[in-house]
Amino acid sequence: MWRVKSLDAILATAEKKSLHRSLGAFQLTMVGIGAIIGTGIFVLTAEAAQKAGPGMIASFMIAGFVCAVAALCYAEMSSMVPVSGSAYTYSYAVMGELLAWMVGWALILEYAVAAGAVSVGWSGYVVGLIEHALHIDIPNALVLGPMDGGIVNLPAALIALAVTGLLVIGTKESATVNAILVAVKVSALTLFIFLAVPVMNMENFHPFAPLGMAGISAAAASIFFAYVGFDAVSTAAEETKNPQRNMPIGLIGSLGICTIFYILVASGVIGTVGAQPMTDASGAGLRPGSPELTAACKAAGDAAVVCSKEALAWTLRSIGWPQVGNLIGLAAGLALPSVILMMMFGQTRIFFVMSRDGLLPAAFSKIDPKFNTPHVITIITGIAVALFAAFFPVGVLADISNSGTLFAFAMVAIAVLVLRRTDPHRKRPFRAPAIMIVAPLAAVGRVYLFFSLSTETKLLFLGRA
């Protein structure tokens, strides 16, 4: 169980059964932005506000910093080992089969469950857009899962299956569609910033941390979901032209661009409509997604951003831009599938490499002769994601995804540090600066965010592991 697969053996295996290299630096950056900007900012902004109030700006900064130091570790590993598999492959090379197996299944929590969460977020925006634009009421039974008071979230399941079909067709085609969707998404956020930031009221930032540092930490752990997609770039290493140069550009570039957008958008929400959390009689914050919060929102007439499932569209409607709010909803409806696409892309590549290494059935690494994609595992993953999306709410899925991601990211930070000592002479096209500081910061940051998650999420992760 402690057997390792050397880096040379990993590279040799990839040469024998490899994927086609078709992605450049621009496409990788678009892959990163496509995977990062999504449900985290479009949907979970309301949850972050309920946990931290205006302090969610600090939550975005904390989560972004933790991801930044991890991105440096990922950039070094992916430039040195340009094959699919991400954290799983790196763990196999350094810490052996057992931990690699655990990381592989933790990545399932990251990618497949995250794709389900984004599908649910997409459903919320599309349903909200249809109801506001066409003035019709869609039955909750068909657009909400059982935990939200419905029966099945049919739109969420259908979008997951549609993305599955696109991934089967091909990587380059998927990347092209993704670049178009990223342009739509970035344009929507830019329009929101242009309309919201100039009319901010600084009084809405006080009190900045109504629920204290505990609230900011809890929000950072949830909002971490808004950043996790950046490592999907590393799963595309085997399909990247000149990966030694392009992988670091894609990883660090996409993370930096998204962090700037997040802080500006969060500031626009807080400054225009406020972001104070709903509290009980004792002043404690109500838990997002709880019946108590739902009741408080109904009593207040849903007149708070923390009550919305489409926070950015709701904000623009509230400040006198109803039609633009609908456009934001339309943009989210068009663009969020790019996040689902990249999460499922990452998941299928993890399964592909685990199968190629013999830790999963060989059938999972079969490549379609026409489309040159791992079609078997793509279809299986798509069905699983559709089931997640159909029956679970977005907040639950996001937190479960975070728990797996944090574990996998910590393993990458440790792997970089170990390889610097055990294989110091190996060529490193990109070297993470100050590695003795960066790698421990990445690992400690993940532990901090993990313990800021809810008790139920931590227990579920440990049970899954």
Short mmCIF file of N, CA and C in Angstrom, two decimals, residues 217-386:
data_model
loop_
_atom_site.label_atom_id
_atom_site.label_comp_id
_atom_site.label_asym_id
_atom_site.label_seq_id
_atom_site.Cartn_x
_atom_site.Cartn_y
_atom_site.Cartn_z
N SER A 217 -14.45 33.11 9.30
CA SER A 217 -13.79 31.83 9.02
C SER A 217 -14.76 30.84 8.39
N ALA A 218 -15.98 30.77 8.92
CA ALA A 218 -16.99 29.86 8.37
C ALA A 218 -17.32 30.23 6.93
N ALA A 219 -17.43 31.54 6.66
CA ALA A 219 -17.71 31.99 5.30
C ALA A 219 -16.54 31.68 4.37
N ALA A 220 -15.30 31.84 4.88
CA ALA A 220 -14.12 31.53 4.06
C ALA A 220 -14.10 30.06 3.68
N ALA A 221 -14.49 29.19 4.61
CA ALA A 221 -14.52 27.75 4.33
C ALA A 221 -15.54 27.43 3.25
N SER A 222 -16.70 28.13 3.28
CA SER A 222 -17.72 27.90 2.25
C SER A 222 -17.33 28.55 0.93
N ILE A 223 -16.84 29.80 1.02
CA ILE A 223 -16.51 30.55 -0.19
C ILE A 223 -15.29 29.97 -0.88
N PHE A 224 -14.51 29.15 -0.17
CA PHE A 224 -13.41 28.44 -0.79
C PHE A 224 -13.88 27.69 -2.04
N PHE A 225 -15.15 27.28 -2.02
CA PHE A 225 -15.75 26.62 -3.18
C PHE A 225 -15.67 27.49 -4.43
N ALA A 226 -15.64 28.81 -4.23
CA ALA A 226 -15.58 29.73 -5.36
C ALA A 226 -14.23 29.71 -6.06
N TYR A 227 -13.22 29.09 -5.43
CA TYR A 227 -11.87 29.08 -6.01
C TYR A 227 -11.41 27.70 -6.47
N VAL A 228 -12.09 26.65 -6.03
CA VAL A 228 -11.50 25.32 -6.19
C VAL A 228 -11.25 24.92 -7.63
N GLY A 229 -11.93 25.53 -8.56
CA GLY A 229 -11.78 25.10 -9.95
C GLY A 229 -10.41 25.33 -10.54
N PHE A 230 -9.56 26.15 -9.89
CA PHE A 230 -8.29 26.46 -10.54
C PHE A 230 -7.44 25.21 -10.76
N ASP A 231 -7.58 24.20 -9.91
CA ASP A 231 -6.74 23.02 -10.09
C ASP A 231 -7.24 22.13 -11.22
N ALA A 232 -8.43 22.45 -11.77
CA ALA A 232 -8.87 21.73 -12.97
C ALA A 232 -7.88 21.98 -14.11
N VAL A 233 -7.17 23.10 -14.07
CA VAL A 233 -6.15 23.38 -15.07
C VAL A 233 -5.09 22.28 -15.06
N SER A 234 -4.69 21.85 -13.85
CA SER A 234 -3.62 20.84 -13.76
C SER A 234 -4.05 19.49 -14.31
N THR A 235 -5.35 19.20 -14.29
CA THR A 235 -5.81 17.92 -14.83
C THR A 235 -5.70 17.89 -16.35
N ALA A 236 -5.52 19.06 -16.96
CA ALA A 236 -5.40 19.14 -18.42
C ALA A 236 -3.95 19.13 -18.88
N ALA A 237 -3.01 18.84 -17.96
CA ALA A 237 -1.59 18.92 -18.31
C ALA A 237 -1.22 18.01 -19.47
N GLU A 238 -1.83 16.82 -19.52
CA GLU A 238 -1.49 15.85 -20.56
C GLU A 238 -2.05 16.25 -21.93
N GLU A 239 -2.98 17.21 -21.93
CA GLU A 239 -3.58 17.67 -23.18
C GLU A 239 -3.13 19.09 -23.53
N THR A 240 -1.99 19.50 -22.93
CA THR A 240 -1.49 20.86 -23.09
C THR A 240 -0.21 20.89 -23.93
N LYS A 241 -0.16 21.83 -24.87
CA LYS A 241 1.06 22.06 -25.63
C LYS A 241 2.04 22.85 -24.76
N ASN A 242 3.31 22.45 -24.77
CA ASN A 242 4.34 23.11 -23.98
C ASN A 242 3.89 23.32 -22.53
N PRO A 243 3.55 22.24 -21.81
CA PRO A 243 2.99 22.37 -20.47
C PRO A 243 3.94 23.03 -19.47
N GLN A 244 5.27 22.89 -19.68
CA GLN A 244 6.21 23.49 -18.74
C GLN A 244 6.05 25.01 -18.67
N ARG A 245 5.67 25.62 -19.79
CA ARG A 245 5.45 27.07 -19.82
C ARG A 245 4.00 27.43 -19.54
N ASN A 246 3.08 26.68 -20.15
CA ASN A 246 1.67 27.09 -20.15
C ASN A 246 0.93 26.75 -18.87
N MET A 247 1.32 25.67 -18.17
CA MET A 247 0.60 25.31 -16.95
C MET A 247 0.70 26.39 -15.87
N PRO A 248 1.89 26.91 -15.53
CA PRO A 248 1.94 27.98 -14.53
C PRO A 248 1.15 29.22 -14.94
N ILE A 249 1.18 29.56 -16.23
CA ILE A 249 0.41 30.72 -16.70
C ILE A 249 -1.08 30.49 -16.46
N GLY A 250 -1.56 29.31 -16.84
CA GLY A 250 -2.99 29.01 -16.67
C GLY A 250 -3.42 29.00 -15.21
N LEU A 251 -2.60 28.38 -14.35
CA LEU A 251 -2.96 28.27 -12.92
C LEU A 251 -2.97 29.63 -12.22
N ILE A 252 -1.86 30.33 -12.29
CA ILE A 252 -1.71 31.57 -11.52
C ILE A 252 -2.50 32.71 -12.17
N GLY A 253 -2.52 32.74 -13.49
CA GLY A 253 -3.26 33.80 -14.19
C GLY A 253 -4.74 33.75 -13.91
N SER A 254 -5.33 32.56 -14.02
CA SER A 254 -6.77 32.45 -13.80
C SER A 254 -7.15 32.77 -12.35
N LEU A 255 -6.33 32.34 -11.40
CA LEU A 255 -6.62 32.61 -9.99
C LEU A 255 -6.55 34.10 -9.68
N GLY A 256 -5.54 34.79 -10.21
CA GLY A 256 -5.40 36.23 -9.96
C GLY A 256 -6.56 37.03 -10.55
N ILE A 257 -6.94 36.72 -11.78
CA ILE A 257 -8.05 37.43 -12.42
C ILE A 257 -9.34 37.25 -11.63
N CYS A 258 -9.60 36.03 -11.21
CA CYS A 258 -10.86 35.74 -10.50
C CYS A 258 -10.91 36.39 -9.13
N THR A 259 -9.79 36.45 -8.44
CA THR A 259 -9.77 37.06 -7.11
C THR A 259 -10.15 38.54 -7.19
N ILE A 260 -9.64 39.25 -8.18
CA ILE A 260 -9.99 40.66 -8.36
C ILE A 260 -11.49 40.82 -8.60
N PHE A 261 -12.04 39.98 -9.48
CA PHE A 261 -13.47 40.03 -9.76
C PHE A 261 -14.28 39.78 -8.48
N TYR A 262 -13.88 38.78 -7.71
CA TYR A 262 -14.65 38.41 -6.51
C TYR A 262 -14.73 39.56 -5.51
N ILE A 263 -13.61 40.21 -5.25
CA ILE A 263 -13.59 41.28 -4.26
C ILE A 263 -14.45 42.46 -4.73
N LEU A 264 -14.36 42.79 -6.02
CA LEU A 264 -15.17 43.90 -6.55
C LEU A 264 -16.66 43.58 -6.52
N VAL A 265 -17.04 42.36 -6.89
CA VAL A 265 -18.45 41.97 -6.88
C VAL A 265 -18.99 41.94 -5.46
N ALA A 266 -18.24 41.37 -4.52
CA ALA A 266 -18.68 41.32 -3.12
C ALA A 266 -18.86 42.73 -2.57
N SER A 267 -17.94 43.62 -2.92
CA SER A 267 -18.06 45.02 -2.47
C SER A 267 -19.31 45.67 -3.04
N GLY A 268 -19.63 45.37 -4.31
CA GLY A 268 -20.82 45.93 -4.92
C GLY A 268 -22.10 45.46 -4.25
N VAL A 269 -22.16 44.18 -3.89
CA VAL A 269 -23.34 43.66 -3.19
C VAL A 269 -23.50 44.32 -1.83
N ILE A 270 -22.42 44.34 -1.06
CA ILE A 270 -22.50 44.90 0.29
C ILE A 270 -22.83 46.39 0.25
N GLY A 271 -22.14 47.13 -0.61
CA GLY A 271 -22.30 48.58 -0.63
C GLY A 271 -23.65 49.05 -1.13
N THR A 272 -24.34 48.24 -1.94
CA THR A 272 -25.61 48.70 -2.50
C THR A 272 -26.83 48.25 -1.69
N VAL A 273 -26.89 46.97 -1.34
CA VAL A 273 -28.09 46.46 -0.65
C VAL A 273 -27.81 46.00 0.77
N GLY A 274 -26.54 46.04 1.19
CA GLY A 274 -26.21 45.58 2.53
C GLY A 274 -26.11 44.06 2.57
N ALA A 275 -25.43 43.56 3.61
CA ALA A 275 -25.23 42.11 3.70
C ALA A 275 -25.27 41.65 5.14
N GLN A 276 -26.10 42.31 5.96
CA GLN A 276 -26.19 41.91 7.36
C GLN A 276 -26.95 40.58 7.48
N PRO A 277 -26.46 39.66 8.30
CA PRO A 277 -27.09 38.34 8.42
C PRO A 277 -28.38 38.38 9.23
N MET A 278 -29.24 37.39 8.96
CA MET A 278 -30.44 37.18 9.77
C MET A 278 -30.03 36.49 11.08
N THR A 279 -30.53 36.98 12.21
CA THR A 279 -30.15 36.41 13.51
C THR A 279 -31.39 36.01 14.30
N ASP A 280 -31.16 35.17 15.31
CA ASP A 280 -32.27 34.79 16.19
C ASP A 280 -32.37 35.79 17.33
N ALA A 281 -33.22 35.48 18.30
CA ALA A 281 -33.47 36.41 19.41
C ALA A 281 -32.22 36.70 20.23
N SER A 282 -31.30 35.74 20.26
CA SER A 282 -30.07 35.91 21.05
C SER A 282 -28.96 36.60 20.27
N GLY A 283 -29.20 36.88 19.00
CA GLY A 283 -28.20 37.54 18.18
C GLY A 283 -27.29 36.59 17.42
N ALA A 284 -27.55 35.30 17.53
CA ALA A 284 -26.74 34.32 16.80
C ALA A 284 -27.24 34.22 15.36
N GLY A 285 -26.31 34.03 14.43
CA GLY A 285 -26.68 33.91 13.03
C GLY A 285 -27.43 32.63 12.73
N LEU A 286 -28.47 32.73 11.91
CA LEU A 286 -29.23 31.55 11.51
C LEU A 286 -28.44 30.78 10.45
N ARG A 287 -28.52 29.47 10.51
CA ARG A 287 -27.74 28.64 9.59
C ARG A 287 -28.30 28.72 8.17
N PRO A 288 -27.44 28.98 7.17
CA PRO A 288 -27.91 29.01 5.78
C PRO A 288 -28.58 27.70 5.40
N GLY A 289 -29.71 27.80 4.73
CA GLY A 289 -30.44 26.62 4.29
C GLY A 289 -31.33 25.99 5.34
N SER A 290 -31.37 26.59 6.54
CA SER A 290 -32.16 26.02 7.62
C SER A 290 -33.61 26.48 7.53
N PRO A 291 -34.53 25.70 8.11
CA PRO A 291 -35.93 26.14 8.15
C PRO A 291 -36.10 27.47 8.88
N GLU A 292 -35.26 27.70 9.89
CA GLU A 292 -35.35 28.95 10.64
C GLU A 292 -35.03 30.16 9.76
N LEU A 293 -34.00 30.04 8.92
CA LEU A 293 -33.66 31.14 8.02
C LEU A 293 -34.76 31.33 6.98
N THR A 294 -35.29 30.23 6.47
CA THR A 294 -36.38 30.32 5.49
C THR A 294 -37.57 31.06 6.07
N ALA A 295 -37.91 30.74 7.33
CA ALA A 295 -39.03 31.39 7.99
C ALA A 295 -38.75 32.88 8.21
N ALA A 296 -37.51 33.21 8.62
CA ALA A 296 -37.15 34.61 8.85
C ALA A 296 -37.21 35.40 7.55
N CYS A 297 -36.79 34.78 6.46
CA CYS A 297 -36.82 35.46 5.16
C CYS A 297 -38.26 35.71 4.71
N LYS A 298 -39.13 34.73 4.92
CA LYS A 298 -40.53 34.91 4.56
C LYS A 298 -41.17 36.02 5.39
N ALA A 299 -40.83 36.06 6.66
CA ALA A 299 -41.38 37.11 7.54
C ALA A 299 -40.91 38.50 7.10
N ALA A 300 -39.69 38.56 6.54
CA ALA A 300 -39.15 39.84 6.08
C ALA A 300 -39.50 40.13 4.63
N GLY A 301 -40.30 39.27 4.02
CA GLY A 301 -40.67 39.45 2.63
C GLY A 301 -39.54 39.22 1.66
N ASP A 302 -38.57 38.39 2.06
CA ASP A 302 -37.38 38.11 1.24
C ASP A 302 -36.66 39.38 0.81
N ALA A 303 -36.71 40.39 1.70
CA ALA A 303 -36.12 41.69 1.38
C ALA A 303 -34.67 41.78 1.85
N ALA A 304 -33.89 40.74 1.64
CA ALA A 304 -32.47 40.73 2.01
C ALA A 304 -31.73 39.83 1.05
N VAL A 305 -30.49 40.20 0.74
CA VAL A 305 -29.72 39.41 -0.22
C VAL A 305 -29.44 38.02 0.32
N VAL A 306 -29.38 37.85 1.65
CA VAL A 306 -29.09 36.54 2.23
C VAL A 306 -30.22 35.54 1.97
N CYS A 307 -31.38 36.03 1.53
CA CYS A 307 -32.52 35.16 1.25
C CYS A 307 -32.58 34.72 -0.20
N SER A 308 -31.70 35.26 -1.05
CA SER A 308 -31.82 35.03 -2.49
C SER A 308 -31.01 33.84 -2.97
N LYS A 309 -31.55 33.12 -3.95
CA LYS A 309 -30.82 32.05 -4.62
C LYS A 309 -30.14 32.56 -5.90
N GLU A 310 -30.31 33.84 -6.19
CA GLU A 310 -29.69 34.47 -7.36
C GLU A 310 -29.22 35.86 -6.94
N ALA A 311 -28.19 35.89 -6.07
CA ALA A 311 -27.81 37.10 -5.34
C ALA A 311 -27.51 38.30 -6.24
N LEU A 312 -26.77 38.11 -7.31
CA LEU A 312 -26.37 39.25 -8.13
C LEU A 312 -27.54 39.81 -8.92
N ALA A 313 -28.36 38.94 -9.49
CA ALA A 313 -29.55 39.42 -10.20
C ALA A 313 -30.50 40.12 -9.23
N TRP A 314 -30.67 39.57 -8.04
CA TRP A 314 -31.53 40.17 -7.01
C TRP A 314 -31.03 41.56 -6.64
N THR A 315 -29.71 41.71 -6.51
CA THR A 315 -29.12 43.00 -6.13
C THR A 315 -29.43 44.06 -7.18
N LEU A 316 -29.25 43.74 -8.44
CA LEU A 316 -29.51 44.73 -9.50
C LEU A 316 -30.99 45.08 -9.59
N ARG A 317 -31.86 44.11 -9.39
CA ARG A 317 -33.29 44.42 -9.39
C ARG A 317 -33.63 45.36 -8.23
N SER A 318 -32.93 45.19 -7.10
CA SER A 318 -33.22 45.99 -5.91
C SER A 318 -32.74 47.43 -6.03
N ILE A 319 -31.74 47.69 -6.89
CA ILE A 319 -31.22 49.06 -7.00
C ILE A 319 -31.71 49.74 -8.28
N GLY A 320 -32.79 49.18 -8.86
CA GLY A 320 -33.43 49.87 -9.98
C GLY A 320 -33.02 49.42 -11.36
N TRP A 321 -32.42 48.26 -11.48
CA TRP A 321 -32.03 47.74 -12.78
C TRP A 321 -32.67 46.36 -13.00
N PRO A 322 -33.98 46.26 -13.03
CA PRO A 322 -34.63 44.94 -13.13
C PRO A 322 -34.30 44.20 -14.42
N GLN A 323 -34.27 44.93 -15.54
CA GLN A 323 -33.99 44.25 -16.81
C GLN A 323 -32.54 43.79 -16.88
N VAL A 324 -31.63 44.62 -16.34
CA VAL A 324 -30.23 44.21 -16.30
C VAL A 324 -30.06 43.02 -15.36
N GLY A 325 -30.84 43.03 -14.26
CA GLY A 325 -30.82 41.89 -13.36
C GLY A 325 -31.22 40.61 -14.08
N ASN A 326 -32.24 40.74 -14.94
CA ASN A 326 -32.65 39.58 -15.74
C ASN A 326 -31.54 39.16 -16.71
N LEU A 327 -30.82 40.15 -17.24
CA LEU A 327 -29.70 39.82 -18.13
C LEU A 327 -28.59 39.08 -17.38
N ILE A 328 -28.35 39.51 -16.13
CA ILE A 328 -27.36 38.80 -15.31
C ILE A 328 -27.81 37.36 -15.08
N GLY A 329 -29.12 37.20 -14.83
CA GLY A 329 -29.65 35.85 -14.68
C GLY A 329 -29.48 35.03 -15.95
N LEU A 330 -29.70 35.69 -17.10
CA LEU A 330 -29.52 35.00 -18.38
C LEU A 330 -28.05 34.63 -18.59
N ALA A 331 -27.15 35.56 -18.25
CA ALA A 331 -25.72 35.29 -18.40
C ALA A 331 -25.29 34.12 -17.52
N ALA A 332 -25.81 34.09 -16.28
CA ALA A 332 -25.49 32.97 -15.39
C ALA A 332 -26.02 31.67 -15.97
N GLY A 333 -27.22 31.73 -16.53
CA GLY A 333 -27.80 30.54 -17.14
C GLY A 333 -26.98 30.04 -18.31
N LEU A 334 -26.39 30.98 -19.06
CA LEU A 334 -25.56 30.59 -20.19
C LEU A 334 -24.16 30.17 -19.77
N ALA A 335 -23.63 30.81 -18.72
CA ALA A 335 -22.22 30.64 -18.39
C ALA A 335 -21.92 29.57 -17.35
N LEU A 336 -22.82 29.35 -16.40
CA LEU A 336 -22.53 28.36 -15.37
C LEU A 336 -22.27 26.96 -15.93
N PRO A 337 -22.88 26.58 -17.05
CA PRO A 337 -22.52 25.27 -17.61
C PRO A 337 -21.03 25.11 -17.89
N SER A 338 -20.30 26.23 -18.09
CA SER A 338 -18.85 26.10 -18.31
C SER A 338 -18.16 25.57 -17.06
N VAL A 339 -18.68 25.92 -15.88
CA VAL A 339 -18.11 25.41 -14.63
C VAL A 339 -18.41 23.92 -14.49
N ILE A 340 -19.66 23.55 -14.80
CA ILE A 340 -20.03 22.13 -14.75
C ILE A 340 -19.12 21.35 -15.70
N LEU A 341 -18.91 21.92 -16.89
CA LEU A 341 -18.08 21.26 -17.89
C LEU A 341 -16.68 21.02 -17.36
N MET A 342 -16.06 22.04 -16.75
CA MET A 342 -14.68 21.89 -16.30
C MET A 342 -14.57 20.99 -15.07
N MET A 343 -15.55 21.00 -14.19
CA MET A 343 -15.53 20.10 -13.04
C MET A 343 -15.64 18.64 -13.50
N MET A 344 -16.53 18.39 -14.43
CA MET A 344 -16.68 17.03 -14.94
C MET A 344 -15.47 16.63 -15.78
N PHE A 345 -14.89 17.57 -16.49
CA PHE A 345 -13.65 17.32 -17.23
C PHE A 345 -12.56 16.85 -16.27
N GLY A 346 -12.38 17.57 -15.17
CA GLY A 346 -11.37 17.20 -14.19
C GLY A 346 -11.63 15.84 -13.59
N GLN A 347 -12.89 15.56 -13.25
CA GLN A 347 -13.23 14.28 -12.64
C GLN A 347 -12.93 13.11 -13.57
N THR A 348 -13.30 13.23 -14.83
CA THR A 348 -13.07 12.12 -15.76
C THR A 348 -11.58 11.87 -15.96
N ARG A 349 -10.76 12.92 -15.92
CA ARG A 349 -9.32 12.74 -16.10
C ARG A 349 -8.69 12.07 -14.88
N ILE A 350 -9.21 12.34 -13.68
CA ILE A 350 -8.73 11.64 -12.48
C ILE A 350 -9.04 10.15 -12.60
N PHE A 351 -10.27 9.83 -12.94
CA PHE A 351 -10.66 8.43 -13.11
C PHE A 351 -9.83 7.75 -14.20
N PHE A 352 -9.58 8.48 -15.29
CA PHE A 352 -8.81 7.94 -16.41
C PHE A 352 -7.43 7.49 -15.94
N VAL A 353 -6.75 8.33 -15.17
CA VAL A 353 -5.40 8.01 -14.73
C VAL A 353 -5.41 6.91 -13.67
N MET A 354 -6.39 6.93 -12.76
CA MET A 354 -6.50 5.85 -11.77
C MET A 354 -6.71 4.51 -12.46
N SER A 355 -7.50 4.50 -13.52
CA SER A 355 -7.71 3.28 -14.30
C SER A 355 -6.43 2.86 -15.01
N ARG A 356 -5.73 3.82 -15.57
CA ARG A 356 -4.48 3.53 -16.28
C ARG A 356 -3.43 2.96 -15.33
N ASP A 357 -3.51 3.37 -14.05
CA ASP A 357 -2.57 2.87 -13.04
C ASP A 357 -3.01 1.54 -12.44
N GLY A 358 -4.19 1.06 -12.82
CA GLY A 358 -4.66 -0.22 -12.30
C GLY A 358 -5.43 -0.14 -11.00
N LEU A 359 -5.75 1.07 -10.52
CA LEU A 359 -6.51 1.21 -9.28
C LEU A 359 -8.01 1.26 -9.52
N LEU A 360 -8.42 1.29 -10.77
CA LEU A 360 -9.82 1.17 -11.17
C LEU A 360 -9.87 0.25 -12.40
N PRO A 361 -11.04 -0.29 -12.74
CA PRO A 361 -11.12 -1.19 -13.90
C PRO A 361 -10.56 -0.57 -15.18
N ALA A 362 -9.94 -1.41 -15.99
CA ALA A 362 -9.30 -0.94 -17.22
C ALA A 362 -10.29 -0.30 -18.18
N ALA A 363 -11.56 -0.72 -18.11
CA ALA A 363 -12.57 -0.16 -19.02
C ALA A 363 -12.72 1.35 -18.84
N PHE A 364 -12.41 1.86 -17.65
CA PHE A 364 -12.57 3.29 -17.39
C PHE A 364 -11.59 4.14 -18.20
N SER A 365 -10.50 3.54 -18.67
CA SER A 365 -9.52 4.33 -19.44
C SER A 365 -9.62 4.07 -20.94
N LYS A 366 -10.73 3.46 -21.38
CA LYS A 366 -10.95 3.29 -22.81
C LYS A 366 -11.15 4.64 -23.48
N ILE A 367 -10.57 4.81 -24.65
CA ILE A 367 -10.66 6.07 -25.39
C ILE A 367 -11.50 5.85 -26.63
N ASP A 368 -12.47 6.72 -26.84
CA ASP A 368 -13.34 6.61 -28.00
C ASP A 368 -12.53 6.78 -29.28
N PRO A 369 -12.63 5.84 -30.24
CA PRO A 369 -11.81 5.93 -31.46
C PRO A 369 -12.14 7.12 -32.34
N LYS A 370 -13.36 7.64 -32.24
CA LYS A 370 -13.77 8.76 -33.09
C LYS A 370 -13.43 10.10 -32.45
N PHE A 371 -13.75 10.25 -31.15
CA PHE A 371 -13.61 11.55 -30.50
C PHE A 371 -12.32 11.68 -29.67
N ASN A 372 -11.59 10.57 -29.46
CA ASN A 372 -10.35 10.59 -28.67
C ASN A 372 -10.57 11.09 -27.25
N THR A 373 -11.68 10.72 -26.63
CA THR A 373 -11.98 11.08 -25.25
C THR A 373 -12.29 9.82 -24.45
N PRO A 374 -12.08 9.85 -23.12
CA PRO A 374 -12.42 8.70 -22.28
C PRO A 374 -13.94 8.62 -22.08
N HIS A 375 -14.64 8.08 -23.06
CA HIS A 375 -16.10 8.19 -23.11
C HIS A 375 -16.81 7.37 -22.04
N VAL A 376 -16.26 6.20 -21.69
CA VAL A 376 -16.95 5.34 -20.71
C VAL A 376 -17.07 6.03 -19.36
N ILE A 377 -15.94 6.51 -18.86
CA ILE A 377 -15.96 7.13 -17.54
C ILE A 377 -16.67 8.49 -17.57
N THR A 378 -16.64 9.15 -18.73
CA THR A 378 -17.35 10.43 -18.85
C THR A 378 -18.86 10.22 -18.69
N ILE A 379 -19.39 9.19 -19.31
CA ILE A 379 -20.83 8.91 -19.22
C ILE A 379 -21.21 8.50 -17.80
N ILE A 380 -20.39 7.65 -17.16
CA ILE A 380 -20.67 7.23 -15.78
C ILE A 380 -20.65 8.43 -14.84
N THR A 381 -19.64 9.30 -15.01
CA THR A 381 -19.54 10.49 -14.17
C THR A 381 -20.74 11.40 -14.37
N GLY A 382 -21.17 11.57 -15.63
CA GLY A 382 -22.31 12.44 -15.92
C GLY A 382 -23.58 11.97 -15.26
N ILE A 383 -23.82 10.68 -15.24
CA ILE A 383 -25.02 10.14 -14.58
C ILE A 383 -24.96 10.40 -13.08
N ALA A 384 -23.77 10.18 -12.47
CA ALA A 384 -23.62 10.42 -11.04
C ALA A 384 -23.86 11.88 -10.68
N VAL A 385 -23.30 12.79 -11.48
CA VAL A 385 -23.48 14.22 -11.23
C VAL A 385 -24.96 14.61 -11.34
N ALA A 386 -25.63 14.05 -12.34
CA ALA A 386 -27.06 14.35 -12.51
C ALA A 386 -27.86 13.92 -11.29
#
